[in-house]
Coordinates of C-alpha atoms and ligand atoms in Angstrom, one line a residue:
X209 CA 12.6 8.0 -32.7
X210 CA 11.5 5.3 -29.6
X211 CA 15.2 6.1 -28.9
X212 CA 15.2 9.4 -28.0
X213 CA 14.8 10.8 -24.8
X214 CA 12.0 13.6 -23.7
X215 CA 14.7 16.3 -23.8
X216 CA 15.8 15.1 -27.6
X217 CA 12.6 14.5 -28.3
X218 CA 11.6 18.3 -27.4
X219 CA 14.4 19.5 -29.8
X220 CA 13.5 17.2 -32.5
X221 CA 10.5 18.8 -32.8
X222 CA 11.6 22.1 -32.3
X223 CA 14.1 21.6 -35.3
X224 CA 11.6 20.7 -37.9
X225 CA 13.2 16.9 -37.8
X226 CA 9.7 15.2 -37.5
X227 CA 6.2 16.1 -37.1
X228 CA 3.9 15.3 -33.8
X229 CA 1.9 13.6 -36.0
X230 CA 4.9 11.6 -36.9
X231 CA 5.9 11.2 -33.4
X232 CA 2.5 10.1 -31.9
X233 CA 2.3 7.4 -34.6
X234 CA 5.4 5.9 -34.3
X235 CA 4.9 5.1 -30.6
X236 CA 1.1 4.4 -31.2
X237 CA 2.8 1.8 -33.8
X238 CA 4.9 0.5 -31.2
X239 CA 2.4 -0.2 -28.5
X240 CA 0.2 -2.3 -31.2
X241 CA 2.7 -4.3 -32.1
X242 CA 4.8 -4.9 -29.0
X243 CA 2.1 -4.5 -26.0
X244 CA 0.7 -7.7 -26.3
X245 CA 3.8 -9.0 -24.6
X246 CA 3.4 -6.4 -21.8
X247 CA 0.0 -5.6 -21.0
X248 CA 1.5 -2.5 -20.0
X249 CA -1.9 -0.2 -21.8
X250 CA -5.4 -0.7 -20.3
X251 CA -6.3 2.0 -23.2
X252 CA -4.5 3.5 -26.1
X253 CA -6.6 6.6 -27.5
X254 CA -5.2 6.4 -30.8
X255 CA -7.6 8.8 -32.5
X256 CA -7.9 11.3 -29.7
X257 CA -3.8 11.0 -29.9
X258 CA -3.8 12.2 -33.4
X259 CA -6.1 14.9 -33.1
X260 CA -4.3 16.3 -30.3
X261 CA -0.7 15.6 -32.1
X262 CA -1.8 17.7 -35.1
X263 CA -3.4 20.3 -33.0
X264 CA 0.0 20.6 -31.8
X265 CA 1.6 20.6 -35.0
X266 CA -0.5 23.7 -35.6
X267 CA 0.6 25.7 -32.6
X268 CA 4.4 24.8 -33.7
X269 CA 3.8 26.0 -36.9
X270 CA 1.6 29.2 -35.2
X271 CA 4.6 29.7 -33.3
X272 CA 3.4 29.2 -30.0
X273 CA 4.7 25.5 -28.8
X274 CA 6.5 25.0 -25.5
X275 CA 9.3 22.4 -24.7
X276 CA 6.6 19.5 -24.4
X277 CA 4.5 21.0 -27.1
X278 CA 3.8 18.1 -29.3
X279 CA 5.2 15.1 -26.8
X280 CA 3.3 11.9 -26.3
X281 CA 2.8 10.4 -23.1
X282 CA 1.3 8.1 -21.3
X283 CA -1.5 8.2 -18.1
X284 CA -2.0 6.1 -15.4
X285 CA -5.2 4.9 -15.3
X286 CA -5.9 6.3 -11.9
X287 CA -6.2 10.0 -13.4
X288 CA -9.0 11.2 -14.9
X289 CA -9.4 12.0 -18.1
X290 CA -12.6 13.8 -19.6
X291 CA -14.4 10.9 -22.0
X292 CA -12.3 8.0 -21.7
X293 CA -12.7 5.2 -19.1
X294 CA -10.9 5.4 -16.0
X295 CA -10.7 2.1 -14.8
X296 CA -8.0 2.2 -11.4
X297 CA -6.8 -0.7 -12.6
X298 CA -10.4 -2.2 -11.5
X299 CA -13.6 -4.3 -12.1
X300 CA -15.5 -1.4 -10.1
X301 CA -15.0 1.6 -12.4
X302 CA -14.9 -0.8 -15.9
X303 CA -17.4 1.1 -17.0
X304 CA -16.1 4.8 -15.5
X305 CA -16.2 7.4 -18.1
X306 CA -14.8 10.4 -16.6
X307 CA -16.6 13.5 -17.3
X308 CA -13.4 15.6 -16.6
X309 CA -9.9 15.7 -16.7
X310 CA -7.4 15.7 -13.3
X311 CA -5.5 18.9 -12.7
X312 CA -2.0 17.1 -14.0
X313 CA -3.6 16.1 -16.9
X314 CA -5.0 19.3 -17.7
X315 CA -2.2 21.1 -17.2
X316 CA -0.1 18.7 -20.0
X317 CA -2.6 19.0 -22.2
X318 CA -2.8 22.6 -21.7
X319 CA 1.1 22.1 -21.9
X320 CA 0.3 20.8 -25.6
X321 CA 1.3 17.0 -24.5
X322 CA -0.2 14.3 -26.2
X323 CA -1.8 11.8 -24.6
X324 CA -1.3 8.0 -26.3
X325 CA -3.4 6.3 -23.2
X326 CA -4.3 5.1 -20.3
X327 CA -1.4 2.4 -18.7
X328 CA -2.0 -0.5 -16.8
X329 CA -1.8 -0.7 -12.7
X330 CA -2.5 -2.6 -9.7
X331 CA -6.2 -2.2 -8.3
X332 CA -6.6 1.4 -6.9
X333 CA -3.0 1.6 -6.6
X334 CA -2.6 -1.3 -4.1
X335 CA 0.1 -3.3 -4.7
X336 CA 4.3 -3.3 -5.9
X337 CA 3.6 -6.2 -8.7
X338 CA 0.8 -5.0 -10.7
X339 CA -0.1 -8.1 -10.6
X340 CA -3.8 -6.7 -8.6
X341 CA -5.4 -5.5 -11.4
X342 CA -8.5 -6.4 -13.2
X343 CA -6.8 -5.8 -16.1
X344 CA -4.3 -9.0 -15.7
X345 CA -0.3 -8.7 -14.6
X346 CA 1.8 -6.5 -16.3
X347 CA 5.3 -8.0 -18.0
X348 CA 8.4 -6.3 -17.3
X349 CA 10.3 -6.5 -20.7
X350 CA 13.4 -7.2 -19.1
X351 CA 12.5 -10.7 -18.6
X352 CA 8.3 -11.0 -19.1
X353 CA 8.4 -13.8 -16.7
X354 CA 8.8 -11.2 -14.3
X355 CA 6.8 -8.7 -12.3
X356 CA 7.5 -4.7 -13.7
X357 CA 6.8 -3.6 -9.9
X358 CA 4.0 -1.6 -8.8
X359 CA 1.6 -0.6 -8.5
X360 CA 2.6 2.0 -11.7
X361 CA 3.9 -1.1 -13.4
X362 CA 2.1 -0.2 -16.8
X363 CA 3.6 3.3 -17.0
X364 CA 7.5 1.2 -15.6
X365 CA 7.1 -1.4 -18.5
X366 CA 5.6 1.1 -21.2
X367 CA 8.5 3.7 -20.6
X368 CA 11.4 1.0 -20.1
X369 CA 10.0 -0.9 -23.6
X370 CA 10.2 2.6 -25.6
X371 CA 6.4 2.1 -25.6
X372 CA 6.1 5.7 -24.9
X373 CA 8.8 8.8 -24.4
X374 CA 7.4 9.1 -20.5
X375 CA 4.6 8.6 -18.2
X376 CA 3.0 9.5 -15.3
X377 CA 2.6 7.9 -12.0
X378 CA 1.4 8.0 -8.6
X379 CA 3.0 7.1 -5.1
X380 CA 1.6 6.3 -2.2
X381 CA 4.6 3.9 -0.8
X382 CA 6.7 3.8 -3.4
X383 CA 4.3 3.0 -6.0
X384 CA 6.5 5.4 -8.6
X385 CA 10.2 4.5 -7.3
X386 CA 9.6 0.8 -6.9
X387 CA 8.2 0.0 -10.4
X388 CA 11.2 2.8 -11.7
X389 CA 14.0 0.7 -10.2
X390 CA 12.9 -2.7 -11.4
X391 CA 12.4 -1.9 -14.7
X392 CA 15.3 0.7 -15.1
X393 CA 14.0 3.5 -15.7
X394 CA 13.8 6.8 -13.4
X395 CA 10.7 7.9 -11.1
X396 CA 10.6 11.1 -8.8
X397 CA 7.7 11.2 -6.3
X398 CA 8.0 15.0 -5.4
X399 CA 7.2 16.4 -2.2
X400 CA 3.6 15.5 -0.8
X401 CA 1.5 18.6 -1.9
X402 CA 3.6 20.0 -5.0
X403 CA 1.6 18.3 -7.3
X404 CA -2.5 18.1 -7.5
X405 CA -4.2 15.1 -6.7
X406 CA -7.2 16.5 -8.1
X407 CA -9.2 14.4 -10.3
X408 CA -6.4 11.5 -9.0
X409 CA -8.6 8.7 -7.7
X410 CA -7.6 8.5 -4.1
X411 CA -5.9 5.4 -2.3
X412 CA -4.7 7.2 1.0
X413 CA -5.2 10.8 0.7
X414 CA -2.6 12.0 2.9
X415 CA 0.5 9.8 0.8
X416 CA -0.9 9.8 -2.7
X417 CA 1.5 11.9 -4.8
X418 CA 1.7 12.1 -8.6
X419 CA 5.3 12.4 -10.5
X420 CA 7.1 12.0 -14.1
X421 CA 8.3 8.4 -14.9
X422 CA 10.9 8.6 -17.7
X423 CA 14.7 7.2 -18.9
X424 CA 16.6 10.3 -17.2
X425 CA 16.4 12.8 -14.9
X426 CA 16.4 16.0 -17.3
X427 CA 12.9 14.1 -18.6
X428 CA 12.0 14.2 -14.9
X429 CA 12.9 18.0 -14.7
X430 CA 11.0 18.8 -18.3
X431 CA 7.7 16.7 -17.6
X432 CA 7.6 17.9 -14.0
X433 CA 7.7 21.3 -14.5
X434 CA 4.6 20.9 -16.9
X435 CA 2.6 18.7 -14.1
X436 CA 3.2 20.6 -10.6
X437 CA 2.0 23.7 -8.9
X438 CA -0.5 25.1 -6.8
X439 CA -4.3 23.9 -7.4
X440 CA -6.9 25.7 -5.8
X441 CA -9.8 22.7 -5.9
X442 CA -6.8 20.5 -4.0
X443 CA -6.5 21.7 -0.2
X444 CA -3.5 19.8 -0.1
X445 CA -1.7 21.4 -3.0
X446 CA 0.9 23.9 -1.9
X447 CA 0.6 27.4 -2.5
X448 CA 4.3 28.0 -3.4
X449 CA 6.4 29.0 -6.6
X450 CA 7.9 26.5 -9.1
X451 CA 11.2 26.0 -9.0
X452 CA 12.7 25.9 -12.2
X453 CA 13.9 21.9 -12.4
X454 CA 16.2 22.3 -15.7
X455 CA 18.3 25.4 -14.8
X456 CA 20.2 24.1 -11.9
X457 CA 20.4 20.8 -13.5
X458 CA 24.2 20.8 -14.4
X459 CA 25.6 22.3 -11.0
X460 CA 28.4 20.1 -9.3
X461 CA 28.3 18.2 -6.9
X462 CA 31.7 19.0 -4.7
X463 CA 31.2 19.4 -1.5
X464 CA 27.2 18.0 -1.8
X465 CA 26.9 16.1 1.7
X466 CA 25.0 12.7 0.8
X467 CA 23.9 10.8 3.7
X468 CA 23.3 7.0 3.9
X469 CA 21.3 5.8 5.7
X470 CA 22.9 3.0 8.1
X471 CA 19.7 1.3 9.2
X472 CA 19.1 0.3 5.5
X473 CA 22.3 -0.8 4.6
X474 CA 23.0 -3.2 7.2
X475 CA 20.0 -5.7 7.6
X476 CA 20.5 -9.0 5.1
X477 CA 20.7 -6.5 2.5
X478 CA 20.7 -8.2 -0.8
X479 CA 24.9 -8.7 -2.0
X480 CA 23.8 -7.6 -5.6
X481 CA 21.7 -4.0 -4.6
X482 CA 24.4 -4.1 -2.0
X483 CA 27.3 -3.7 -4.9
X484 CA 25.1 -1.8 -7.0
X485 CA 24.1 0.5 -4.3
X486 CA 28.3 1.3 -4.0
X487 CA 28.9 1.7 -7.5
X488 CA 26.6 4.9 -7.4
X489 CA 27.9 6.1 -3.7
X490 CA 31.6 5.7 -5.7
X491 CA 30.2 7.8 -8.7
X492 CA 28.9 10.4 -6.2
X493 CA 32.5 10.2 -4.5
X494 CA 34.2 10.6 -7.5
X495 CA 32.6 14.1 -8.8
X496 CA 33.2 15.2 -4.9
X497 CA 30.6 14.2 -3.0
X498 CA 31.0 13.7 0.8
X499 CA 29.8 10.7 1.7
X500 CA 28.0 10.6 6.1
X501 CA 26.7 8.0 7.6
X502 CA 23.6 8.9 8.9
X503 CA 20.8 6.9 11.3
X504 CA 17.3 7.1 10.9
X505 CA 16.3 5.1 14.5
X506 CA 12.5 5.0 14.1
X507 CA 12.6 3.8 10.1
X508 CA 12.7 0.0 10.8
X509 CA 8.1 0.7 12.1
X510 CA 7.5 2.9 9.0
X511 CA 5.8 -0.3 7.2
X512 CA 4.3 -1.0 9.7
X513 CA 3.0 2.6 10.2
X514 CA 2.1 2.6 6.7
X515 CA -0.1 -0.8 6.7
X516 CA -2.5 1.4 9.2
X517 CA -2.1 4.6 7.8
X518 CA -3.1 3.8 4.1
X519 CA -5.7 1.1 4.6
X520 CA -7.7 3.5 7.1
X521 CA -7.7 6.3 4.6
X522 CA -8.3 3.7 2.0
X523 CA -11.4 2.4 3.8
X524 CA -13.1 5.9 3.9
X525 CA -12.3 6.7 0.5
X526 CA -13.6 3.5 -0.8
X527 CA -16.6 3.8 0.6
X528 CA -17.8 5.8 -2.2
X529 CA -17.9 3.2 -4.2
X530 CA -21.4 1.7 -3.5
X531 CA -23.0 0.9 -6.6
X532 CA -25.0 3.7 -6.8
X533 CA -23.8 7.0 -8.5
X534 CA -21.4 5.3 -10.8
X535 CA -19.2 2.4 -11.1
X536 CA -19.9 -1.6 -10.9
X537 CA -23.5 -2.1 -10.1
X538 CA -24.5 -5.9 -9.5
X539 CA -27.6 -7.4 -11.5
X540 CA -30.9 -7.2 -10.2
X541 CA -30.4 -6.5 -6.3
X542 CA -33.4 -7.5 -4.0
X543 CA -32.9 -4.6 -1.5
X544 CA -30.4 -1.8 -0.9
X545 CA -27.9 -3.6 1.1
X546 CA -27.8 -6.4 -1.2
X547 CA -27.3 -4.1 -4.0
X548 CA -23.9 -2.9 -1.9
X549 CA -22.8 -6.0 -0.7
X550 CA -22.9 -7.5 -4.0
X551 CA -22.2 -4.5 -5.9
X552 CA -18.8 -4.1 -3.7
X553 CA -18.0 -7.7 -3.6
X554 CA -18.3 -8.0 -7.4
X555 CA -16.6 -4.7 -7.8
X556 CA -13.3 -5.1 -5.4
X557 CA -10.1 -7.6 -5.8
X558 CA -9.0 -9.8 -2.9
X559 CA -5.8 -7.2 -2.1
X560 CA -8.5 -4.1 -2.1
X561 CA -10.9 -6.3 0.4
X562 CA -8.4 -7.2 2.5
X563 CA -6.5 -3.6 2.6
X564 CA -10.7 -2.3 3.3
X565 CA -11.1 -4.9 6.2
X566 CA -8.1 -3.9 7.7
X567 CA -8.8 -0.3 7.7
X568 CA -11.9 -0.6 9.4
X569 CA -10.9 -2.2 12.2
X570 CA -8.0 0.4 12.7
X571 CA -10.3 3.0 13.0
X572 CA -13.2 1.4 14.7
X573 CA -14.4 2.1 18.2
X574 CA -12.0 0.9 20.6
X575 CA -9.3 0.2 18.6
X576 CA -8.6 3.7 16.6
X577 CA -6.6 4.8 19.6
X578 CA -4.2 1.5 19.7
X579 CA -3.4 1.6 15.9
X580 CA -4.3 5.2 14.2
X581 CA -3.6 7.5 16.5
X582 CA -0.8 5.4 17.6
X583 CA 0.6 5.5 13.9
X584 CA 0.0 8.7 13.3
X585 CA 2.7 9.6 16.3
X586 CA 4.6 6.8 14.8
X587 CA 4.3 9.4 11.3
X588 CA 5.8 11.9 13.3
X589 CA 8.8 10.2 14.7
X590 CA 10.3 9.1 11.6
X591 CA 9.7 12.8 10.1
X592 CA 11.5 13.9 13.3
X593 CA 14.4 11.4 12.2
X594 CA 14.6 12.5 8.5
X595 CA 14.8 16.0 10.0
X596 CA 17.4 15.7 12.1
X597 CA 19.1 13.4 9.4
X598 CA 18.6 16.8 7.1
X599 CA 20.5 18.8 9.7
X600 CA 23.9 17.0 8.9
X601 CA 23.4 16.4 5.1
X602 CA 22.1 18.0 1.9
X603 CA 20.3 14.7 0.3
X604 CA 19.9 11.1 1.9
X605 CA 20.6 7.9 -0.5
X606 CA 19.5 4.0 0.2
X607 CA 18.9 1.6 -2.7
X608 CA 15.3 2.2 -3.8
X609 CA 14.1 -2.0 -3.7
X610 CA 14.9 -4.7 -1.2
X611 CA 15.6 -7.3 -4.7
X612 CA 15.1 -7.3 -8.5
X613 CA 12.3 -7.8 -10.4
X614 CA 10.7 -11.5 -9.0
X615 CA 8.3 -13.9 -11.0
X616 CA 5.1 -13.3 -11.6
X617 CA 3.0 -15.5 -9.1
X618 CA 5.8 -15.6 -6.8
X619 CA 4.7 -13.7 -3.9
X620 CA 0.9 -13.6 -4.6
X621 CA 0.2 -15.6 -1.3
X622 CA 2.6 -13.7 0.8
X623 CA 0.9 -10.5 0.9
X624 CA 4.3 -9.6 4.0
X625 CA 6.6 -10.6 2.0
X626 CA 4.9 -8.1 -1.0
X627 CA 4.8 -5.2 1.5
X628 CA 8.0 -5.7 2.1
X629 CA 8.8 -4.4 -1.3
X630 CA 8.6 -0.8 0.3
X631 CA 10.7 -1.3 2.8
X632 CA 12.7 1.6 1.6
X633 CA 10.1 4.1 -0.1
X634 CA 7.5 4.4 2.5
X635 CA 9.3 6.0 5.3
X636 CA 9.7 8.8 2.1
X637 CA 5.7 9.0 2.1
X638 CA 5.3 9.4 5.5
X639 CA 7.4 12.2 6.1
X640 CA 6.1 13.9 2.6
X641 CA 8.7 13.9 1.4
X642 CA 10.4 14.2 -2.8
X643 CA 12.5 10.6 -3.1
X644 CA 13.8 9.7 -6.9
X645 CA 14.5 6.2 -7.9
X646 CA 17.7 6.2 -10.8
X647 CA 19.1 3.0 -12.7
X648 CA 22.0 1.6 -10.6
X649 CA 24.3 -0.8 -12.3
X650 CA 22.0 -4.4 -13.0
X651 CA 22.2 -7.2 -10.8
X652 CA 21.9 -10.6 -12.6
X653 CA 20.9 -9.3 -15.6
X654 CA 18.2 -7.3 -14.3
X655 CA 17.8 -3.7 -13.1
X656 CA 18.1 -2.5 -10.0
X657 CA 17.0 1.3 -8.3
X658 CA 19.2 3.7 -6.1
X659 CA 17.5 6.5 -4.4
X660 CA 17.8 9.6 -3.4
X661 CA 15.8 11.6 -0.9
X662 CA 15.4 15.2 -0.4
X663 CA 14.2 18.4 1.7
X664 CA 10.5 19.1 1.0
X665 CA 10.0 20.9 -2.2
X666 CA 13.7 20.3 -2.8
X667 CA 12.9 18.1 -5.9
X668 CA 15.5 20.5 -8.2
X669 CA 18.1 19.2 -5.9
X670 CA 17.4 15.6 -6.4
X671 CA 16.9 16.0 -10.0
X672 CA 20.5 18.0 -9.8
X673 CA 22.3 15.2 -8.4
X674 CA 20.5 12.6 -10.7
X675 CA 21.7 14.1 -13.7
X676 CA 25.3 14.4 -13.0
X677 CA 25.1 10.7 -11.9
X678 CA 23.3 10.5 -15.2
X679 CA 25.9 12.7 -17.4
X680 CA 28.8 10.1 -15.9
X681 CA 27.6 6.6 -16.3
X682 CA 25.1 4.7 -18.5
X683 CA 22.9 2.6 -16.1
X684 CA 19.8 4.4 -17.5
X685 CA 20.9 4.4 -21.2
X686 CA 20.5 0.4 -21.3
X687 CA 17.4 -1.0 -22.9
X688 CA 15.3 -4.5 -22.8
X689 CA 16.3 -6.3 -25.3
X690 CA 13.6 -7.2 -28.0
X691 CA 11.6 -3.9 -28.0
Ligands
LIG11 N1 3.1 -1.1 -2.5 C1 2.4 -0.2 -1.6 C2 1.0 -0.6 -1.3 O1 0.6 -1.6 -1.8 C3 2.5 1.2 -2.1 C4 1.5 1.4 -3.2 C5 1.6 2.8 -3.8 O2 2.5 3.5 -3.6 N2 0.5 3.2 -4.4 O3 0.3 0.0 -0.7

């Protein structure tokens, strides 16, 4: 069954061919026995699984199941969910037992999804190695000496191993593609504002996006559908229809203009994404795509941007986290502010301290002018640039990761040289807008990502061209072996 994709999965279950129950047990199975290799599960709610999985055997039988009616998937640990821990991949909320669920939760649940746990991540979503998490590293089960990419690595490694049909994710830089493309499987971060980030603990409020993480893009189109749309308690949300993501899915691609983007593909670029890169651009040739050369001039400062952007807004959202209301409290303080200095120090990891220290000083007195204000109109350039870019073509493609997966450990002290891991998914946050990660042919054994980036709310486009890449070649069919 660990075979199957969402879509198969959906009409498995429709067809009488196995139960929920059945389902939610075989990958529940699957995580005990294979997980220990992964670490890709900070929780597996096995019982609460179950109960939901036969609830949803009972609407089937009652008649009323939809297409994910039934379907077990897995969480990020950075979305709430009502009476189970909800750690962020941290020390601080160990002990966090949310008291509600997050709007995309609800809404699968509402969807009849099953929910097998909570999946492993770098510390409040900083990080592209998951290797920031209280939790310990996450294995990428192409080669477990390697990093799975983060910081949704858990929900990368869990969905790649067959450790669960799909996940969910969240992407700030590129926190969804990144992990997708070194592990192999596919990640959409749709357009900032189509999905809620309520009850989504928040890293930088004005990037963080949730999205589907699954083997295909018709997956991507099925578990989307169930997650997005307008949220009242979200300010952010968007207050526009859902576009239907399956329908349009087969449409051809002649006369689809693809841009790619020239500033990406001529720096050192790696020879093996290089050639993998091309074998997808030839694919898109092929089925009659025209392939432009576009420019986007200002995209070489969006790390840059982004390293002020997201630890400012990351520094005023932490600061909730005092060790007062709830979360890590240390023992037996002697006054207030040694009961948030040590409460905070104890709480936090090294890459959350440093990303809070930073942050600070961008927006202090004196210095928010020179570096937020200054990134902010930085922000704006480079959506200027993707909309002029937008003017010439219908979607814009790049590879999705500067390299394959690396080793665990091996860019721990280099925090650049980890930030650099975004190099091509951040400029995507910035402007807001939806970016998909798909498997590209493997370099050295190991997967590598393409991407595709669209018009806001133009996700069913993305997810159009992704399929019929998908329907022609097999990058995404192949699987780790061992699990
Ligand atoms: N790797 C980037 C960072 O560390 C992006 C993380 C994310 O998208 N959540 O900030």
């Amino acid at each position: 069954m660990h075979e199957k994709t969402l879509a198969e999965l959906s009409a498995g279950l429709a067809a009488g061919d196995f139960s929920s129950v059945e389902l939610t047990r075989h990958f529940l199975d699957r995580i005990e026995r294979l997980d220990g290799r992964l670490n890709s599960f900070i929780s597996v709610t096995a019982e609460q699984a179950l109960a939901q999985a036969e609830a949803a055997d009972a609407r089937r039988a009652a008649g009323e199941a939809g297409p994910l009616t039934g379907i077990p998937v897995a969480h990020k640990d950075i979305f709430c969910t009502r009476g189970v821990r909800t750690s962020c991949g941290s020390r601080m909320l160990d002990n966090f037992i949310s008291p509600y669920d997050a709007t995309v939760v609800e809404r699968l649940d509402a969807a009849g999804v099953v929910m097998l746990g909570k999946t492993n991540m770098d510390e409040f979503a900083m990080g592209s190695s998951n290797e920031t998490s209280y939790y310990g590293p996450v294995r990428n089960p192409w080669d477990t000496e390697c990093v799975p990419g983060g910081s949704s690595g858990g929900s990368a490694a869990a969905v790649a191993a067959r450790l669960a049909p799909a996940a969910t994710g969240t992407d700030t830089g590129g926190s969804i593609r990144q992990p997708a493309a070194l592990t192999g499987i596919t990640g959409l971060k749709p357009t900032y504002g189509r999905c809620s980030r309520y009850g989504m603990i928040a890293f930088a409020s004005s990037l963080d996006q949730a999205g589907p993480m699954t083997r295909t893009a018709e997956d991507a189109a099925l578990l989307l559908g169930g997650m997005a749309g307008f949220d009242e308690r979200d300010s952010t949300s968007a207050d526009r229809p859902l576009d239907d993501y399956l329908s349009g899915l087969d449409a051809p691609l002649q006369g689809l203009r693809v841009g790619l983007v020239r500033e990406f593909m001529e720096n050192d670029l790696d020879p093996g994404i290089a050639a993998a890169t091309q074998a997808v651009i030839d694919e898109l040739k092929r089925q009659g795509a025209e392939i432009v050369e576009i420019s986007l001039p200002n995209v070489h400062l969006s790390v840059s941007a982004y390293y002020v952007v997201a630890p400012a807004e990351c520094s005023s959202n932490l600061s909730r986290f005092d060790g007062v209301r709830y979360g890590h409290r240390c023992e037996d303080p002697r006054d207030l502010e040694d009961l948030y200095k040590r409460s905070r120090s104890e709480g936090f990891g090294a890459e959350v301290k440093r990303r809070i220290m930073i942050g600070t000083y961008a927006l202090s007195a004196g210095f928010y002018d020179a570096y937020y204000i200054k990134a902010q109109k930085v922000r704006q350039l480079i959506a200027a640039d993707f909309r002029a870019a937008f003017e010439q073509v219908d979607v814009i493609a790049s590879p999705t990761a500067p390299e394959t997966a690396f080793r665990i450990g091996q860019k721990t002290d280099d925090p650049v040289s980890m930030y650099l891991q975004d190099i091509y998914t951040i400029a995507v946050n910035l402007a807001g807008l939806p970016g998909i990660s798909i498997p590209a042919p493997q370099s050295g054994g190991m997967p590598t990502g393409f991407q595709l980036i669209g018009r806001l709310f133009d996700e069913a486009r993305l997810l159009n061209v992704a399929h019929r890449i998908q329907q022609e070649t097999d990058w995404h069919t192949l699987a780790p072996e061992g699990f």
